[in-house]
Structures are given as structure tokens and as C-alpha cells.
PDB file of C-alpha atoms in Angstrom:
ATOM      1  CA  MET A  18     101.961  53.230  77.120  1.00 76.00           C
ATOM      2  CA  VAL A  19     104.214  56.111  77.942  1.00 84.00           C
ATOM      3  CA  PHE A  20     102.295  59.537  78.043  1.00 85.00           C
ATOM      4  CA  LEU A  21     104.449  62.816  77.728  1.00 81.00           C
ATOM      5  CA  LYS A  22     103.077  66.168  78.745  1.00 88.00           C
ATOM      6  CA  VAL A  23     103.642  68.491  75.732  1.00 80.00           C
ATOM      7  CA  VAL A  24     102.947  72.219  75.064  1.00 85.00           C
ATOM      8  CA  HIS A  25     102.283  73.277  71.711  1.00 90.00           C
ATOM      9  CA  PRO A  26     105.583  74.790  70.340  1.00 92.00           C
ATOM     10  CA  LEU A  27     104.378  76.590  67.099  1.00 97.00           C
ATOM     11  CA  LYS A  28     102.854  79.892  66.517  1.00 98.00           C
ATOM     12  CA  PRO A  29      99.591  80.139  64.517  1.00 99.00           C
ATOM     13  CA  VAL A  30     100.088  81.123  60.834  1.00 99.00           C
ATOM     14  CA  TYR A  31      97.463  83.853  60.117  1.00 99.00           C
ATOM     15  CA  ASN A  32      97.034  87.673  59.291  1.00 99.00           C
ATOM     16  CA  SER A  33      94.053  90.155  59.379  1.00 99.00           C
ATOM     17  CA  GLU A  34      93.072  89.082  55.873  1.00 98.00           C
ATOM     18  CA  SER A  35      92.763  85.343  56.558  1.00 99.00           C
ATOM     19  CA  LYS A  36      89.405  83.947  55.538  1.00 99.00           C
ATOM     20  CA  VAL A  37      89.848  80.117  56.316  1.00 99.00           C
ATOM     21  CA  LEU A  38      91.203  78.556  59.317  1.00 99.00           C
ATOM     22  CA  ILE A  39      92.442  74.961  59.010  1.00 99.00           C
ATOM     23  CA  LEU A  40      93.031  73.093  62.263  1.00 99.00           C
ATOM     24  CA  GLY A  41      94.934  69.934  63.289  1.00 96.00           C
ATOM     25  CA  SER A  42      94.834  68.434  66.497  1.00 91.00           C
ATOM     26  CA  PHE A  43      98.335  68.666  67.841  1.00 85.00           C
ATOM     27  CA  PRO A  44     101.859  68.698  66.071  1.00 89.00           C
ATOM     28  CA  SER A  45     103.477  65.333  65.525  1.00 86.00           C
ATOM     29  CA  ILE A  46     106.857  64.795  66.842  1.00 84.00           C
ATOM     30  CA  LYS A  47     108.190  65.168  63.175  1.00 91.00           C
ATOM     31  CA  SER A  48     106.513  68.783  62.878  1.00 92.00           C
ATOM     32  CA  ARG A  49     107.914  69.606  66.443  1.00 88.00           C
ATOM     33  CA  GLU A  50     111.340  68.540  65.115  1.00 91.00           C
ATOM     34  CA  ASN A  51     110.947  70.531  61.885  1.00 94.00           C
ATOM     35  CA  ASN A  52     109.499  73.671  63.787  1.00 95.00           C
ATOM     36  CA  PHE A  53     106.289  73.805  61.285  1.00 97.00           C
ATOM     37  CA  TYR A  54     103.051  72.243  60.688  1.00 97.00           C
ATOM     38  CA  TYR A  55     102.622  68.875  58.965  1.00 95.00           C
ATOM     39  CA  GLY A  56     106.366  68.308  58.860  1.00 93.00           C
ATOM     40  CA  ASN A  57     106.515  64.759  58.598  1.00 91.00           C
ATOM     41  CA  PRO A  58     107.498  64.096  54.814  1.00 91.00           C
ATOM     42  CA  LYS A  59     104.941  61.261  54.598  1.00 91.00           C
ATOM     43  CA  ASN A  60     102.117  63.511  55.440  1.00 93.00           C
ATOM     44  CA  ARG A  61     100.139  64.451  52.486  1.00 96.00           C
ATOM     45  CA  PHE A  62      98.814  67.770  53.709  1.00 97.00           C
ATOM     46  CA  TRP A  63     101.232  70.077  51.515  1.00 98.00           C
ATOM     47  CA  SER A  64     101.089  67.827  48.318  1.00 97.00           C
ATOM     48  CA  THR A  65      97.279  67.862  48.676  1.00 97.00           C
ATOM     49  CA  LEU A  66      97.204  71.597  48.742  1.00 98.00           C
ATOM     50  CA  GLU A  67      99.556  71.722  45.867  1.00 98.00           C
ATOM     51  CA  LYS A  68      97.035  69.781  43.748  1.00 98.00           C
ATOM     52  CA  VAL A  69      93.968  71.643  45.232  1.00 98.00           C
ATOM     53  CA  PHE A  70      95.604  74.966  44.061  1.00 98.00           C
ATOM     54  CA  LYS A  71      97.570  73.791  41.067  1.00 98.00           C
ATOM     55  CA  GLU A  72     100.939  75.387  42.235  1.00 97.00           C
ATOM     56  CA  ASP A  73     104.142  74.473  43.784  1.00 98.00           C
ATOM     57  CA  ILE A  74     104.294  75.479  47.314  1.00 98.00           C
ATOM     58  CA  GLY A  75     107.967  74.710  48.154  1.00 97.00           C
ATOM     59  CA  SER A  76     109.456  72.692  50.987  1.00 96.00           C
ATOM     60  CA  SER A  77     110.744  75.441  53.423  1.00 98.00           C
ATOM     61  CA  ASN A  78     108.749  76.567  56.362  1.00 98.00           C
ATOM     62  CA  GLN A  79     108.997  80.059  54.772  1.00 98.00           C
ATOM     63  CA  ASP A  80     107.613  78.910  51.525  1.00 99.00           C
ATOM     64  CA  ARG A  81     104.674  77.243  53.172  1.00 99.00           C
ATOM     65  CA  GLU A  82     103.794  80.204  55.444  1.00 99.00           C
ATOM     66  CA  LYS A  83     104.025  82.698  52.339  1.00 99.00           C
ATOM     67  CA  PHE A  84     101.628  80.041  50.264  1.00 99.00           C
ATOM     68  CA  LEU A  85      99.052  79.983  53.298  1.00 99.00           C
ATOM     69  CA  LEU A  86      99.095  83.944  53.867  1.00 99.00           C
ATOM     70  CA  ASN A  87      98.970  84.682  50.130  1.00 98.00           C
ATOM     71  CA  HIS A  88      95.716  82.426  49.896  1.00 99.00           C
ATOM     72  CA  LYS A  89      94.178  83.725  53.126  1.00 99.00           C
ATOM     73  CA  ILE A  90      94.479  80.446  55.006  1.00 99.00           C
ATOM     74  CA  ALA A  91      95.199  80.337  58.519  1.00 99.00           C
ATOM     75  CA  LEU A  92      96.693  77.298  60.081  1.00 99.00           C
ATOM     76  CA  PHE A  93      96.789  76.202  63.785  1.00 99.00           C
ATOM     77  CA  ASP A  94      96.089  73.280  66.029  1.00 96.00           C
ATOM     78  CA  VAL A  95      93.154  72.613  68.544  1.00 97.00           C
ATOM     79  CA  VAL A  96      95.408  71.501  71.590  1.00 94.00           C
ATOM     80  CA  TYR A  97      97.556  73.944  73.463  1.00 96.00           C
ATOM     81  CA  SER A  98      98.979  71.221  75.760  1.00 88.00           C
ATOM     82  CA  CYS A  99      98.057  67.637  76.166  1.00 87.00           C
ATOM     83  CA  ASN A 100      99.564  64.304  77.412  1.00 79.00           C
ATOM     84  CA  ILE A 101     100.293  62.288  74.297  1.00 77.00           C
ATOM     85  CA  THR A 102     102.338  58.855  73.329  1.00 85.00           C
ATOM     86  CA  ALA A 103     104.441  59.794  70.416  1.00 76.00           C
ATOM     87  CA  SER A 104     102.490  61.257  67.730  1.00 68.00           C
ATOM     88  CA  SER A 105      99.301  59.295  68.352  1.00 68.00           C
ATOM     89  CA  ASP A 106      96.122  61.357  68.073  1.00 65.00           C
ATOM     90  CA  SER A 107      94.107  58.643  69.791  1.00 71.00           C
ATOM     91  CA  SER A 108      96.413  58.815  72.863  1.00 69.00           C
ATOM     92  CA  ILE A 109      95.629  62.577  73.316  1.00 80.00           C
ATOM     93  CA  LYS A 110      94.317  63.386  76.738  1.00 85.00           C
ATOM     94  CA  ASP A 111      94.152  66.039  79.471  1.00 90.00           C
ATOM     95  CA  VAL A 112      93.583  68.694  76.884  1.00 93.00           C
ATOM     96  CA  ILE A 113      94.062  72.502  77.376  1.00 96.00           C
ATOM     97  CA  PRO A 114      92.723  74.080  74.056  1.00 97.00           C
ATOM     98  CA  ASN A 115      94.359  76.799  72.196  1.00 98.00           C
ATOM     99  CA  ASN A 116      92.966  80.237  71.900  1.00 98.00           C
ATOM    100  CA  ILE A 117      91.170  79.927  68.489  1.00 98.00           C
ATOM    101  CA  LYS A 118      88.635  82.935  69.258  1.00 98.00           C
ATOM    102  CA  LYS A 119      91.510  85.433  69.162  1.00 98.00           C
ATOM    103  CA  ILE A 120      92.465  84.145  65.667  1.00 99.00           C
ATOM    104  CA  VAL A 121      88.846  84.531  64.599  1.00 99.00           C
ATOM    105  CA  ASP A 122      88.511  87.859  66.082  1.00 99.00           C
ATOM    106  CA  ASP A 123      91.569  89.375  64.778  1.00 99.00           C
ATOM    107  CA  SER A 124      90.937  88.031  61.037  1.00 99.00           C
ATOM    108  CA  LYS A 125      88.244  87.675  58.551  1.00 99.00           C
ATOM    109  CA  ILE A 126      87.738  83.840  59.121  1.00 99.00           C
ATOM    110  CA  GLU A 127      84.507  82.714  57.501  1.00 98.00           C
ATOM    111  CA  ALA A 128      85.136  78.825  57.605  1.00 99.00           C
ATOM    112  CA  ILE A 129      86.923  76.540  59.907  1.00 99.00           C
ATOM    113  CA  PHE A 130      88.258  73.117  58.617  1.00 99.00           C
ATOM    114  CA  THR A 131      89.763  70.385  60.724  1.00 98.00           C
ATOM    115  CA  THR A 132      92.102  67.838  59.673  1.00 97.00           C
ATOM    116  CA  GLY A 133      90.724  64.524  60.854  1.00 93.00           C
ATOM    117  CA  THR A 134      88.214  63.037  63.237  1.00 95.00           C
ATOM    118  CA  LYS A 135      90.323  63.876  66.327  1.00 94.00           C
ATOM    119  CA  ALA A 136      90.724  67.699  65.641  1.00 97.00           C
ATOM    120  CA  TYR A 137      87.042  67.648  64.678  1.00 98.00           C
ATOM    121  CA  SER A 138      86.036  66.170  68.003  1.00 97.00           C
ATOM    122  CA  LEU A 139      88.309  68.324  70.074  1.00 97.00           C
ATOM    123  CA  TYR A 140      87.255  71.469  68.376  1.00 99.00           C
ATOM    124  CA  ASN A 141      83.545  70.421  69.026  1.00 98.00           C
ATOM    125  CA  LYS A 142      84.160  69.616  72.535  1.00 98.00           C
ATOM    126  CA  TYR A 143      86.403  72.522  73.653  1.00 97.00           C
ATOM    127  CA  LEU A 144      86.080  75.237  71.227  1.00 98.00           C
ATOM    128  CA  LEU A 145      82.894  75.581  69.075  1.00 99.00           C
ATOM    129  CA  GLU A 146      80.802  77.267  71.807  1.00 98.00           C
ATOM    130  CA  ASP A 147      83.360  80.053  72.429  1.00 98.00           C
ATOM    131  CA  VAL A 148      84.370  80.404  68.569  1.00 98.00           C
ATOM    132  CA  GLY A 149      80.714  80.196  67.203  1.00 98.00           C
ATOM    133  CA  ILE A 150      81.574  78.698  63.844  1.00 99.00           C
ATOM    134  CA  GLU A 151      80.776  75.032  62.962  1.00 98.00           C
ATOM    135  CA  ALA A 152      83.729  73.183  61.617  1.00 99.00           C
ATOM    136  CA  PHE A 153      83.953  71.134  58.304  1.00 99.00           C
ATOM    137  CA  LYS A 154      85.649  67.777  59.086  1.00 98.00           C
ATOM    138  CA  LEU A 155      88.342  66.834  56.283  1.00 98.00           C
ATOM    139  CA  PRO A 156      90.218  63.685  55.845  1.00 96.00           C
ATOM    140  CA  SER A 157      93.261  63.219  57.728  1.00 93.00           C
ATOM    141  CA  PRO A 158      96.456  63.667  55.696  1.00 94.00           C
ATOM    142  CA  SER A 159      98.339  61.723  58.224  1.00 87.00           C
ATOM    143  CA  PRO A 160     100.598  58.739  56.903  1.00 78.00           C
ATOM    144  CA  ALA A 161      98.613  56.715  59.476  1.00 73.00           C
ATOM    145  CA  ASN A 162      95.555  57.341  57.096  1.00 72.00           C
ATOM    146  CA  CYS A 163      96.495  54.896  54.232  1.00 68.00           C
ATOM    147  CA  LYS A 164      93.169  53.781  52.986  1.00 70.00           C
ATOM    148  CA  ARG A 165      93.008  52.985  49.226  1.00 64.00           C
ATOM    149  CA  GLY A 166      92.415  55.873  47.066  1.00 71.00           C
ATOM    150  CA  ILE A 167      93.012  58.295  49.973  1.00 76.00           C
ATOM    151  CA  ASP A 168      94.931  60.942  47.799  1.00 90.00           C
ATOM    152  CA  GLU A 169      91.886  61.387  45.421  1.00 93.00           C
ATOM    153  CA  VAL A 170      89.742  61.654  48.316  1.00 94.00           C
ATOM    154  CA  LEU A 171      91.872  64.215  49.971  1.00 96.00           C
ATOM    155  CA  VAL A 172      91.982  66.449  46.895  1.00 97.00           C
ATOM    156  CA  ASN A 173      88.308  66.408  46.445  1.00 97.00           C
ATOM    157  CA  SER A 174      87.572  67.013  50.162  1.00 98.00           C
ATOM    158  CA  TYR A 175      90.243  69.824  50.448  1.00 98.00           C
ATOM    159  CA  SER A 176      88.804  71.612  47.313  1.00 98.00           C
ATOM    160  CA  LYS A 177      86.063  72.793  49.395  1.00 98.00           C
ATOM    161  CA  ILE A 178      88.271  75.225  51.211  1.00 98.00           C
ATOM    162  CA  LYS A 179      88.605  77.359  47.765  1.00 98.00           C
ATOM    163  CA  GLU A 180      84.900  77.927  47.944  1.00 97.00           C
ATOM    164  CA  TYR A 181      85.521  80.390  50.935  1.00 98.00           C
ATOM    165  CA  LEU A 182      88.573  82.101  49.187  1.00 96.00           C
ATOM    166  CA  ASP A 183      86.981  83.471  46.003  1.00 74.00           C
TER     167      ASP A 183
END
């Protein structure tokens, strides 16, 4: 297994009005190539949010960022740097976490959601004590998560985000 030391290349998406923070683990190779979160076209993150909010988000990075900010959603990842094999969350090691506390302090974040088990466990291990907000674990929208009926599960689970936005 070949590990590569990688530093998170993306800026967090948030502003002072953000109420919900969604955290992934670390950007995939496709996301790093596309210079935005959940950039793999097979990832179901954006299509799930479209279904939850019943609106077309658009496919450009600018459209996606505008959607997030308009809905008071912040988006970032738990990991600042790590050793990783390809885009495999299960291979992540030697973690240095991102400064999530700054986002929480500079906004109105009331709830934190993680996209998948790895992001959830890393958040709890490295950030929970400092940030002080328990995270809700959402199912991973990754194409690697191909369980039967996953699209419906994603929409039902991600709908909880809206409870903190009204």
C-alpha cells in the first residue's frame, strides 16, 4: 500500500450566518482535482441535497458555494493533513485536524453533521473536546457506499439538517 502525505487544499465554505456545519473526512482525489468538495460525479452528496431542499443546485463550484451560503450551511473537512492511499478513508493515518473551532466561533453554528463513519470518528477523536458540539453521523454519500436503497436512506438522513435551518 502506497501512502501519500497530503495537505488539505480547499478553503472552508462558511460565513458569519452559517448555522449548520457539514464535515467530511478529507477531499478525494477527484475533489482535489475539481477544487471543490464532493467533486466525484458519482458521489451523491449534491444530488442528495437537491432532493432534500427540492431545488437545482447547479454543477459549478460557484453554484454549489452559493447554495450552501444561501441555506446557511458551512462545509469543510475534519482533516488538515494526513497520509492516505488514493481516496480511501479507511487508509487515513497520521492526522493533523483542521481548525473547526474557528468556524464555529466566527459563525452561528448550532449543529455539526459528519458525512460517514470515518469523519465522525475523527471528529470525536480530534475535535469534539475543543469544539464542544456533539456531531450527528450521516451516511456516507461516497460511491464506495453502494448499499441497496442508499439513495432513500441518504435523503431521509440528510433531511435532519433542515431542522437547524428554520
